[in-house]
Coordinates of C-alpha atoms in Angstrom, one line a residue:
M1 CA 45.4 9.1 16.1
E2 CA 41.7 9.7 16.7
P3 CA 40.4 13.2 16.0
Q4 CA 39.9 15.6 18.8
D5 CA 36.6 17.5 19.0
D6 CA 36.8 21.2 18.9
Q7 CA 36.2 22.5 22.5
R8 CA 34.3 25.6 21.6
L9 CA 30.5 25.3 21.9
L10 CA 30.1 28.8 20.6
P11 CA 32.8 31.3 19.6
S12 CA 32.2 33.7 22.5
D13 CA 32.4 30.8 25.0
R14 CA 36.0 30.1 24.0
G15 CA 37.8 28.2 26.8
K16 CA 34.5 27.3 28.4
A17 CA 32.4 25.1 26.2
F18 CA 33.2 21.4 26.3
S19 CA 36.5 22.0 28.0
S20 CA 35.3 18.8 29.6
P21 CA 33.1 16.4 27.5
T22 CA 29.4 17.0 27.5
V23 CA 27.8 15.6 30.6
L24 CA 31.1 13.9 31.4
D25 CA 33.0 13.8 34.7
V26 CA 36.7 12.8 34.2
S27 CA 36.3 10.4 37.0
H28 CA 34.0 8.3 34.9
P29 CA 35.3 5.1 33.2
I30 CA 35.5 6.6 29.7
R31 CA 36.6 3.4 28.1
L32 CA 33.4 1.7 29.3
V33 CA 31.3 4.6 28.0
R34 CA 33.1 4.4 24.7
L35 CA 32.5 0.7 24.4
F36 CA 28.7 1.1 25.2
A37 CA 28.4 3.9 22.6
R38 CA 29.9 1.7 19.9
A39 CA 27.9 -1.5 20.9
A40 CA 24.5 0.2 21.5
L41 CA 24.1 1.2 17.8
P42 CA 24.1 -2.2 16.1
V43 CA 22.3 -3.9 19.0
A44 CA 19.5 -1.3 18.9
L45 CA 19.1 -1.7 15.1
I46 CA 18.9 -5.5 15.4
V47 CA 16.3 -5.3 18.3
W48 CA 14.3 -2.7 16.3
L49 CA 14.1 -4.9 13.2
L50 CA 13.2 -8.0 15.2
S51 CA 10.5 -6.0 17.0
L52 CA 8.7 -5.3 13.8
R53 CA 8.1 -8.9 12.7
D54 CA 4.7 -9.5 14.3
V55 CA 3.0 -6.1 14.7
N56 CA -0.8 -6.4 14.7
V57 CA -1.7 -3.3 12.7
L58 CA -5.4 -4.4 12.7
G59 CA -5.3 -3.8 16.5
M60 CA -4.6 -0.1 16.1
G61 CA -7.0 2.3 17.8
V62 CA -6.9 6.1 17.8
F63 CA -3.3 6.1 19.0
G64 CA -2.2 4.2 15.9
L65 CA 1.2 2.4 15.9
V66 CA 2.0 3.7 19.4
E67 CA -0.4 1.2 21.0
V68 CA 0.5 -1.8 18.9
L69 CA 4.3 -1.5 18.7
P70 CA 5.9 -4.1 21.0
V71 CA 8.0 -3.5 24.1
A72 CA 11.1 -4.5 22.1
F73 CA 10.6 -1.4 19.8
W74 CA 10.7 1.0 22.8
A75 CA 13.6 -0.9 24.3
A76 CA 15.5 -0.4 21.0
A77 CA 14.6 3.3 21.0
A78 CA 15.9 3.7 24.5
L79 CA 19.1 1.8 23.8
L80 CA 19.7 4.0 20.7
T81 CA 19.0 7.2 22.6
F82 CA 21.3 6.4 25.6
G83 CA 23.9 5.1 23.2
F84 CA 23.9 8.4 21.4
C85 CA 24.2 10.2 24.8
A86 CA 27.2 8.0 25.6
A87 CA 28.8 8.9 22.3
L88 CA 28.4 12.6 23.2
L89 CA 30.3 11.9 26.4
D90 CA 33.4 10.8 24.5
R91 CA 35.6 13.6 23.0
R92 CA 37.0 11.1 20.5
T93 CA 33.8 10.0 19.0
R94 CA 34.1 10.1 15.2
D95 CA 31.7 11.7 12.8
R96 CA 30.8 8.4 11.3
L97 CA 29.5 7.0 14.6
Y98 CA 27.4 10.2 15.1
M99 CA 26.1 9.8 11.6
G100 CA 25.3 6.1 12.2
Y101 CA 23.2 7.1 15.3
V102 CA 21.3 9.8 13.5
L103 CA 20.6 7.7 10.5
A104 CA 19.4 4.9 12.8
L105 CA 17.1 7.4 14.5
I106 CA 15.7 8.4 11.1
A107 CA 15.1 4.7 10.3
M108 CA 13.2 4.1 13.5
L109 CA 11.1 7.2 13.1
H110 CA 10.3 7.0 9.4
A111 CA 10.9 3.4 8.2
T112 CA 8.9 1.7 10.9
A113 CA 5.5 2.4 9.2
P114 CA 6.4 1.1 5.7
I115 CA 8.0 -2.0 7.2
V116 CA 5.0 -2.7 9.4
Y117 CA 2.3 -1.8 6.8
G118 CA 4.1 -3.5 3.9
H119 CA 2.9 -1.0 1.3
L120 CA 2.2 2.7 0.8
S121 CA -0.3 3.9 3.4
D122 CA -0.7 7.7 3.0
N123 CA -3.7 8.6 0.9
W124 CA -2.1 11.8 -0.5
A125 CA 1.0 9.8 -1.4
W126 CA -1.2 7.4 -3.4
K127 CA -2.6 10.4 -5.2
H128 CA 0.9 11.6 -6.2
V129 CA 1.8 8.1 -7.4
S130 CA -1.3 8.3 -9.6
M131 CA -0.2 11.7 -11.0
I132 CA 3.1 10.2 -12.0
D133 CA 1.5 7.2 -13.7
V134 CA -0.7 9.5 -15.7
L135 CA 2.3 11.7 -16.7
L136 CA 4.1 8.6 -17.9
R137 CA 1.1 7.4 -19.9
V138 CA 0.0 10.6 -21.6
G139 CA 3.2 12.7 -21.4
E140 CA 1.6 15.6 -19.4
L141 CA -0.4 16.3 -16.3
P142 CA -3.9 17.0 -17.6
I143 CA -5.8 20.0 -16.2
V144 CA -8.9 18.7 -14.4
H145 CA -10.6 21.8 -12.9
D146 CA -13.3 19.9 -10.9
R147 CA -10.8 17.9 -9.0
G148 CA -8.5 20.7 -7.7
L149 CA -5.7 19.0 -9.6
D150 CA -4.8 21.9 -11.9
L151 CA -2.3 22.9 -9.2
Y152 CA -0.1 19.9 -10.1
N153 CA -0.1 20.9 -13.7
Q154 CA 1.3 24.3 -12.9
W155 CA 4.0 23.0 -10.6
P156 CA 5.0 19.7 -12.2
G157 CA 8.7 19.5 -11.2
F158 CA 8.3 16.8 -8.6
F159 CA 6.2 14.6 -10.9
T160 CA 8.5 15.1 -13.9
L161 CA 11.6 14.2 -11.8
N162 CA 10.0 10.9 -10.6
A163 CA 8.8 10.1 -14.1
A164 CA 12.4 10.5 -15.3
V165 CA 13.6 8.2 -12.5
I166 CA 11.1 5.6 -13.4
E167 CA 12.0 5.7 -17.1
A168 CA 15.7 5.6 -16.4
T169 CA 15.5 2.7 -14.0
G170 CA 12.8 0.7 -15.8
I171 CA 10.6 0.1 -12.7
D172 CA 6.9 -0.1 -13.1
S173 CA 5.7 2.7 -10.9
A174 CA 6.6 5.1 -8.2
L175 CA 4.5 2.9 -5.9
S176 CA 7.5 0.6 -5.6
Y177 CA 9.4 3.2 -3.6
A178 CA 6.9 6.0 -2.5
A179 CA 6.4 4.4 0.9
W180 CA 10.1 5.1 1.7
G181 CA 9.9 8.8 0.7
P182 CA 10.0 10.1 4.3
A183 CA 13.0 8.0 5.3
V184 CA 15.0 8.8 2.2
A185 CA 14.2 12.5 2.2
D186 CA 15.2 12.9 5.9
A187 CA 18.4 10.9 5.4
L188 CA 19.4 13.2 2.4
L189 CA 18.5 16.2 4.6
L190 CA 21.2 15.3 7.1
G191 CA 24.2 16.5 5.0
P192 CA 22.9 20.1 4.4
L193 CA 21.8 20.2 8.0
I194 CA 25.3 19.4 9.4
I195 CA 26.9 21.9 7.0
I196 CA 24.6 24.7 8.4
Y197 CA 25.4 23.6 12.0
R198 CA 29.1 23.5 11.4
S199 CA 28.9 27.1 10.3
F200 CA 27.4 28.0 13.6
S201 CA 29.9 26.1 15.7
R202 CA 33.1 24.1 15.3
S203 CA 31.9 21.5 17.8
R204 CA 31.0 18.3 16.1
R205 CA 29.2 17.1 19.1
L206 CA 26.9 20.1 19.3
S207 CA 26.2 19.8 15.6
W208 CA 25.2 16.1 15.8
A209 CA 23.2 16.7 19.0
A210 CA 21.3 19.5 17.2
A211 CA 20.6 17.2 14.3
W212 CA 19.1 14.6 16.7
V213 CA 16.9 17.4 18.3
F214 CA 15.8 18.5 14.8
Y215 CA 14.6 15.1 13.7
T216 CA 12.7 14.3 17.0
C217 CA 11.0 17.7 16.8
L218 CA 10.0 17.5 13.1
W219 CA 6.6 16.2 14.0
V220 CA 4.8 18.1 11.1
T221 CA 3.7 15.3 8.8
Q222 CA 4.8 17.1 5.6
D223 CA 7.6 14.6 4.7
Y224 CA 5.5 12.0 2.8
F225 CA 5.9 11.3 -0.9
A226 CA 5.0 14.8 -2.1
P227 CA 6.4 18.0 -3.8
Q228 CA 6.8 19.8 -0.5
T229 CA 9.1 17.1 0.8
L230 CA 11.4 17.5 -2.2
T231 CA 11.4 21.3 -2.1
F232 CA 12.1 21.4 1.7
L233 CA 15.2 19.3 1.1
L234 CA 16.3 21.6 -1.7
Y235 CA 15.5 24.7 0.4
V236 CA 17.8 23.5 3.2
T237 CA 20.4 22.6 0.6
V238 CA 20.4 26.1 -0.8
L239 CA 20.7 27.6 2.7
A240 CA 23.6 25.3 3.4
V241 CA 25.5 26.5 0.4
V242 CA 24.7 30.1 1.0
V243 CA 25.5 30.1 4.7
R244 CA 28.8 28.3 4.0
L245 CA 29.8 31.0 1.6
L246 CA 28.9 33.9 3.9
P247 CA 31.7 35.9 5.4
R248 CA 32.0 35.3 9.2
A249 CA 31.4 38.0 11.7
R250 CA 34.3 38.6 14.1
G251 CA 34.4 36.0 16.8
T252 CA 32.5 33.3 14.8
P253 CA 33.9 30.1 13.4
G254 CA 36.0 30.6 10.3
A255 CA 36.2 34.4 10.7
A256 CA 39.3 36.0 9.1
R257 CA 40.5 39.4 10.0
G258 CA 40.6 42.0 7.3
K259 CA 39.1 39.6 4.7
A260 CA 36.5 41.4 2.6
A261 CA 33.3 39.8 1.5
R262 CA 33.4 38.6 -2.1
Y263 CA 30.8 37.8 -4.7
P264 CA 30.2 34.1 -4.8
P265 CA 32.0 32.2 -7.6
I266 CA 30.0 32.0 -10.9
G267 CA 30.0 28.2 -10.7
W268 CA 28.5 28.1 -7.3
T269 CA 25.9 30.8 -8.2
L270 CA 24.8 28.8 -11.2
L271 CA 24.6 25.6 -9.2
V272 CA 22.5 27.2 -6.5
L273 CA 20.2 28.8 -9.0
S274 CA 19.7 25.4 -10.7
V275 CA 18.5 24.1 -7.4
V276 CA 16.3 27.2 -7.0
A277 CA 14.8 26.5 -10.5
A278 CA 13.9 23.0 -9.3
I279 CA 12.1 24.4 -6.2
T280 CA 10.3 27.1 -8.3
C281 CA 8.7 24.6 -10.7
S282 CA 7.8 22.1 -8.0
H283 CA 5.9 23.9 -5.2
P284 CA 4.1 27.3 -4.8
L285 CA 5.0 28.1 -1.1
T286 CA 8.7 27.0 -0.8
P287 CA 10.0 29.6 -3.3
V288 CA 8.3 32.3 -1.4
M289 CA 9.9 31.1 1.8
L290 CA 13.3 31.0 0.1
I291 CA 13.0 34.6 -1.1
I292 CA 12.0 35.7 2.4
T293 CA 14.9 33.9 4.0
L294 CA 17.4 35.2 1.5
A295 CA 16.1 38.7 2.0
A296 CA 16.6 38.3 5.7
L297 CA 20.2 37.2 5.1
V298 CA 20.8 40.3 3.1
V299 CA 20.1 42.6 6.0
P300 CA 23.7 42.4 7.5
R301 CA 25.9 44.5 5.2
R302 CA 28.7 41.9 5.2
N303 CA 26.4 39.3 3.6
R304 CA 25.2 41.4 0.6
R305 CA 27.8 40.6 -1.9
T306 CA 27.3 36.9 -1.3
V307 CA 23.5 36.7 -1.0
L308 CA 22.3 39.4 -3.4
P309 CA 23.2 37.6 -6.7
I310 CA 21.4 34.5 -5.5
L311 CA 18.4 36.5 -4.1
L312 CA 18.0 38.4 -7.4
G313 CA 18.3 35.2 -9.4
T314 CA 15.7 33.6 -7.2
V315 CA 13.2 36.5 -7.6
V316 CA 13.7 36.5 -11.4
L317 CA 13.1 32.8 -11.7
N318 CA 10.0 32.9 -9.5
L319 CA 8.5 35.9 -11.3
A320 CA 9.1 34.2 -14.7
W321 CA 7.4 31.0 -13.6
D322 CA 4.5 32.7 -11.7
L323 CA 3.7 35.0 -14.7
T324 CA 3.7 32.2 -17.2
V325 CA 3.1 28.6 -16.2
A326 CA 1.5 29.4 -12.8
R327 CA -0.4 32.5 -13.9
P328 CA -3.9 30.7 -13.9
F329 CA -3.5 29.9 -10.2
F330 CA -2.5 33.4 -9.1
S331 CA -5.2 34.9 -11.3
A332 CA -7.9 32.8 -9.7
N333 CA -6.6 33.3 -6.1
A334 CA -5.4 36.9 -6.2
R335 CA -8.3 38.3 -4.1
E336 CA -7.9 35.6 -1.4
M337 CA -4.1 36.2 -1.2
V338 CA -4.6 39.9 -0.8
Q339 CA -7.2 39.3 2.0
G340 CA -4.7 37.1 3.8
L341 CA -2.3 40.0 4.1
T342 CA -4.8 41.7 6.4
Q343 CA -5.4 38.7 8.7
P344 CA -2.1 37.6 10.3
E345 CA -3.8 36.5 13.5
S346 CA -6.3 34.4 11.7
N347 CA -3.6 32.9 9.5
A348 CA -1.6 31.8 12.6
S349 CA -4.6 30.3 14.4
A350 CA -6.3 28.7 11.4
G351 CA -4.8 25.3 11.9
L352 CA -5.2 25.1 15.6
L353 CA -7.6 22.5 17.0
D354 CA -10.5 23.6 19.1
L355 CA -9.7 21.6 22.2
A356 CA -13.1 22.3 23.9
S357 CA -14.8 19.9 21.5
A358 CA -11.9 17.5 20.8
T359 CA -11.7 13.9 21.8
D360 CA -9.1 12.8 24.4
A361 CA -6.9 11.5 21.7
H362 CA -7.0 14.8 19.8
V363 CA -6.2 16.6 23.0
L364 CA -3.2 14.4 23.7
V365 CA -1.7 14.8 20.2
A366 CA -2.5 18.6 20.1
W367 CA -0.9 19.3 23.5
T368 CA 2.1 17.2 22.6
D369 CA 2.9 18.9 19.3
R370 CA 2.2 22.3 20.9
A371 CA 4.7 21.4 23.7
L372 CA 7.3 20.3 21.3
S373 CA 6.9 23.5 19.1
A374 CA 6.7 25.9 22.0
G375 CA 9.6 24.2 23.8
V376 CA 11.9 24.5 20.8
W377 CA 10.9 28.1 20.1
L378 CA 11.4 29.1 23.8
L379 CA 14.8 27.3 24.2
A380 CA 16.0 28.9 20.9
A381 CA 15.0 32.4 22.1
L382 CA 16.7 31.8 25.5
A383 CA 19.8 30.6 23.6
L384 CA 20.0 33.9 21.8
L385 CA 19.7 35.7 25.1
F386 CA 22.3 33.7 27.0
R387 CA 24.7 32.7 24.2
P388 CA 25.7 36.1 22.7
S389 CA 27.9 34.6 20.0
L390 CA 24.8 33.0 18.4
R391 CA 23.5 36.5 17.6
R392 CA 26.5 37.0 15.3
T393 CA 25.7 34.0 13.2
P394 CA 22.9 33.6 10.6
L395 CA 20.8 31.6 13.1
P396 CA 18.5 34.4 14.3
L397 CA 17.7 35.3 10.6
L398 CA 17.1 31.7 9.6
A399 CA 14.8 31.1 12.6
G400 CA 12.9 34.3 12.4
A401 CA 12.3 34.7 8.6
P402 CA 9.7 31.9 8.3
L403 CA 7.5 33.7 10.8
V404 CA 6.8 36.3 8.1
L405 CA 4.7 33.6 6.4
L406 CA 2.1 34.0 9.1
A407 CA 1.3 37.5 7.8
L408 CA 0.7 36.3 4.2
N409 CA -1.9 33.6 4.2
S410 CA -3.5 30.8 6.1
Y411 CA -2.5 28.3 3.4
D412 CA -5.6 26.2 4.1
G413 CA -4.9 26.2 7.8
E414 CA -1.4 24.9 7.5
M415 CA 0.7 28.1 7.5
L416 CA 1.6 27.9 11.2
F417 CA 2.9 24.4 10.8
R418 CA 4.8 25.3 7.6
A419 CA 6.4 28.3 9.4
Y420 CA 7.5 26.0 12.3
M421 CA 9.0 23.5 9.8
F422 CA 11.0 26.1 7.9
S423 CA 12.3 27.6 11.1
L424 CA 13.1 24.3 12.8
P425 CA 16.6 23.7 11.4
A426 CA 17.9 26.9 13.0
M427 CA 15.7 26.6 16.1
A428 CA 16.9 23.1 16.8
F429 CA 20.5 24.2 16.9
G430 CA 19.7 27.1 19.2
A431 CA 17.7 24.9 21.6
T432 CA 20.5 22.3 21.7
A433 CA 23.1 25.0 22.4
L434 CA 21.2 25.9 25.5
L435 CA 20.6 22.3 26.6
V436 CA 24.3 21.3 26.2
A437 CA 25.7 23.2 29.1
P438 CA 29.5 23.9 29.1
R439 CA 31.3 22.6 32.1
P440 CA 28.3 21.0 33.9
R441 CA 29.1 21.3 37.6
N442 CA 26.4 19.1 39.1
W443 CA 24.6 15.9 38.2
A444 CA 21.4 17.7 37.4
R445 CA 23.1 19.5 34.5
K446 CA 24.9 16.4 33.4
L447 CA 21.6 14.5 33.0
V448 CA 19.9 17.0 30.8
L449 CA 20.4 15.3 27.5
P450 CA 19.7 11.7 28.8
L451 CA 16.4 13.0 30.1
V452 CA 15.4 15.4 27.3
L453 CA 16.3 13.2 24.2
P454 CA 14.1 10.2 25.2
A455 CA 11.2 12.6 26.0
L456 CA 11.6 14.2 22.5
F457 CA 11.5 10.7 20.9
A458 CA 8.3 9.8 22.8
G459 CA 6.7 13.1 21.9
F460 CA 7.5 12.6 18.3
T461 CA 5.9 9.2 18.2
I462 CA 2.7 10.5 19.7
C463 CA 2.5 13.3 17.2
Y464 CA 3.6 11.3 14.2
F465 CA 2.3 7.7 14.7
C466 CA -1.1 8.6 16.1
N467 CA -4.2 9.5 14.1
P468 CA -7.1 10.6 16.2
D469 CA -9.1 11.1 13.1
G470 CA -9.3 7.4 12.7
A471 CA -6.6 4.7 12.9
T472 CA -8.1 2.8 10.1
A473 CA -7.3 5.7 7.8
L474 CA -3.6 5.4 8.8
Y475 CA -3.1 2.6 6.3
F476 CA -4.9 0.5 3.7
T477 CA -5.1 -3.3 4.0
R478 CA -4.2 -5.5 1.1
S479 CA -7.9 -6.2 0.6
E480 CA -8.6 -2.5 0.2
V481 CA -5.8 -2.2 -2.3
A482 CA -7.1 -5.2 -4.2
A483 CA -10.6 -3.8 -4.4
S484 CA -9.3 -0.4 -5.7
R485 CA -7.2 -2.1 -8.3
W486 CA -10.1 -4.2 -9.5
L487 CA -12.2 -1.1 -9.8
F488 CA -9.8 0.8 -12.0
D489 CA -8.9 -2.3 -14.0
H490 CA -12.6 -2.8 -14.8
A491 CA -14.0 0.7 -15.0
P492 CA -14.3 1.8 -18.6
R493 CA -13.1 5.2 -19.8
G494 CA -15.4 7.9 -18.6
A495 CA -16.8 5.9 -15.7
V496 CA -17.4 8.0 -12.6
V497 CA -15.6 6.9 -9.5
T498 CA -17.3 7.9 -6.2
A499 CA -16.7 7.4 -2.5
V500 CA -17.8 8.9 0.8
T501 CA -14.2 10.0 1.7
E502 CA -11.0 10.2 -0.3
D503 CA -9.6 7.3 1.8
V504 CA -9.4 5.1 -1.3
P505 CA -6.0 3.6 -2.2
A506 CA -5.0 4.8 -5.7
G507 CA -8.3 6.8 -5.7
Y508 CA -6.9 9.1 -8.4
T509 CA -5.6 6.4 -10.8
D510 CA -6.3 7.4 -14.4
Y511 CA -7.9 10.6 -13.1
D512 CA -7.8 12.0 -16.7
R513 CA -10.1 9.1 -17.7
H514 CA -12.4 8.8 -14.7
P515 CA -14.3 11.8 -13.2
S516 CA -14.7 11.4 -9.4
V517 CA -17.2 12.5 -6.8
W518 CA -16.1 12.6 -3.2
I519 CA -18.9 13.2 -0.7
E520 CA -16.6 14.7 1.9
L521 CA -15.7 17.5 -0.5
Q522 CA -19.3 18.6 -1.0
E523 CA -21.1 21.4 0.8
E524 CA -22.5 20.6 4.3
P525 CA -26.2 20.5 3.1
V526 CA -25.2 17.9 0.5
K527 CA -23.5 15.8 3.2
K528 CA -26.7 15.9 5.3
R529 CA -28.8 14.8 2.4
F530 CA -26.5 12.0 1.6
A531 CA -26.7 10.7 5.2
A532 CA -30.5 10.7 4.9
D533 CA -30.8 9.5 1.3
P534 CA -27.5 8.2 -0.1
A535 CA -29.0 6.8 -3.3
G536 CA -31.0 9.9 -4.2
T537 CA -28.2 12.3 -3.3
L538 CA -25.6 10.4 -5.3
G539 CA -28.0 10.3 -8.3
S540 CA -28.3 14.1 -8.2
L541 CA -24.5 14.5 -7.9
V542 CA -23.8 12.4 -11.0
A543 CA -26.8 13.5 -13.0
G544 CA -25.7 14.3 -16.6
R545 CA -22.5 12.4 -16.3
K546 CA -21.8 10.0 -19.1
G547 CA -20.7 6.5 -18.4
P548 CA -21.3 4.1 -15.5
V549 CA -21.0 5.1 -11.9
Y550 CA -19.0 3.1 -9.4
L551 CA -19.2 3.6 -5.6
M552 CA -16.5 2.2 -3.4
L553 CA -16.9 1.6 0.4
N554 CA -14.0 0.4 2.5
R555 CA -12.8 0.2 6.1
A556 CA -10.6 3.3 5.9
Q557 CA -13.7 5.4 5.0
E558 CA -15.6 3.8 7.8
G559 CA -12.8 4.7 10.3
R560 CA -12.7 8.3 9.1
I561 CA -16.5 8.7 9.4
R562 CA -16.6 7.2 12.8
A563 CA -13.8 9.3 14.2
T564 CA -14.6 12.6 12.6
G565 CA -18.4 12.6 12.3
L566 CA -18.0 13.7 8.7
I567 CA -21.6 12.6 8.0
S568 CA -24.3 11.9 10.5
T569 CA -24.5 8.2 9.9
S570 CA -22.2 5.2 9.6
L571 CA -20.8 3.5 6.5
K572 CA -22.6 0.3 7.6
K573 CA -26.0 2.0 7.5
I574 CA -25.2 3.4 4.1
D575 CA -24.2 0.0 2.9
N576 CA -27.4 -1.5 4.2
V577 CA -29.5 1.1 2.4
L578 CA -27.7 0.6 -0.9
A579 CA -27.7 -3.2 -0.7
G580 CA -31.5 -3.2 -0.9
H581 CA -31.8 -0.5 -3.5
P582 CA -32.7 -1.6 -7.1
D583 CA -30.3 1.0 -8.6
F584 CA -27.2 -0.4 -6.9
R585 CA -25.5 -3.8 -7.6
V586 CA -22.4 -5.2 -5.9
V587 CA -19.8 -6.0 -8.6
F588 CA -16.8 -6.7 -6.3
Q589 CA -16.5 -7.5 -2.6
N590 CA -13.9 -8.8 -0.1
K591 CA -13.6 -8.6 3.6
D592 CA -12.5 -4.9 3.7
A593 CA -14.2 -3.3 0.7
K594 CA -17.2 -3.3 -1.6
V595 CA -17.7 -1.9 -5.0
Y596 CA -21.2 -0.9 -6.2
L597 CA -22.3 -0.2 -9.8
F598 CA -24.9 2.5 -9.8
T599 CA -27.4 2.3 -12.6
P600 CA -30.5 4.6 -12.2
M601 CA -33.8 3.0 -13.2
K602 CA -34.3 5.7 -15.9
S603 CA -31.0 4.7 -17.5
R604 CA -32.0 1.0 -17.4
A605 CA -35.3 1.8 -19.1
D606 CA -33.5 3.8 -21.8

């Protein structure tokens, strides 16, 4: 016999929520709906894969993949979304079908880019691959102060883990799987997410619908191959275990009358703290967020026996790490962190784009991600108002605790986005609880999810697939990769690697052997001098450096400069100046990249 879904949307709505299936009138042909729900998933996956065969990535403009993905891709997305809505109509839908739909959604959102591009495209992910390669070669992450790379040395957990995976599997490099980081991380996140949601409600349908909303609102591009991706996954995993162990308030799922709160089992505590240790040694911000969230969960007295041991263990682990391995970072940034405590408004607005001077593409993306964020926050707040039972769950604490981050620091303009990301698991459930109305009495209420879910999918693609800062910086062509590999294969130890922007594939390869100079990281006066006199400015920047100097120019840099106005000239003009300069000689060239060897006249005379 097929499982029956629990009819309670929320504990206080007993007898109301889902007493009839979500957006379902009993007069509807349920068998036809059930057949559509089961058939739509495989058909959507097949259409999606076929749609990616001939995508012209070179035709991307400022809207990135959104403007080059074929109609078949969007048809597959629509079929998947409406198939999922049909599955929500059927009370007998099994968990495995829900899981299939959500995993297919993750694939469409996060596997499309690596399939279309054919290789790793994110510049920061390339950098992390290079870190791992160096770790495997020399056995440690060298401290290189003039690169800003000493941070990796003080939080090496992510790199150490990947190095262990590479050694255990015998593969050549993390480059072989790094492009799939977002898809794999988000798929692994699904388990802990559902565990948390099932602690809020017994309704399977509400939990899976909330998971769908979560993934389509996770527009913050912090899920690439990076330490924060791993630690966010572990953060949600810790919360899933803790929330599952919490005693239930009266009227909530799993509540037992007269059952006193207990200390968590020793085995569970040690297991959770081992995950906390992995977070602590991998990322500076996530442990702070974990402490804040656990501290919030301690506020209700019934939770203290469960949460306090884990909170105290987390604090001890972080203090031990920060006062030893990570002490150089905190010593160097103590003044800035103290100043951040007095500027919460500045911290919150630091990452917001000034729309007055933005391009049309910037405005579209900015308003879309703001609408998604504000919509989820607003709906979650209204859910707490109109669904009283939610206030007796940990949801308000999990959603509100990350906002404390805004009072701490701007985190280089990213704190608002990180706070949104950490609060999203709870907010997505609250928003969904409001959208999924119990006993919809009219067609307008029954059509809420079929209208909202496609809109969320479209909004996500605008935020995630577009890059108004230059579509050519969204990915690297094979020619660019080939040029970069030639450069690092031929540059002798000690050679200086330079470029106008950091948009160089594998730009940090052998970073312990090759000092680098990136024009975009220089002060504004230096950038202006470089635009007027690239040869002379580069010569002054590398003066005193030993070894040859290589300068790489490629299409991704050109796109970044054209879109952002990083320097007041074009890469083509720079190339023309250098091509006629006696100190520069082309040593490698293909259709998308050029490598110059810079040899000052004085050096040649010596």
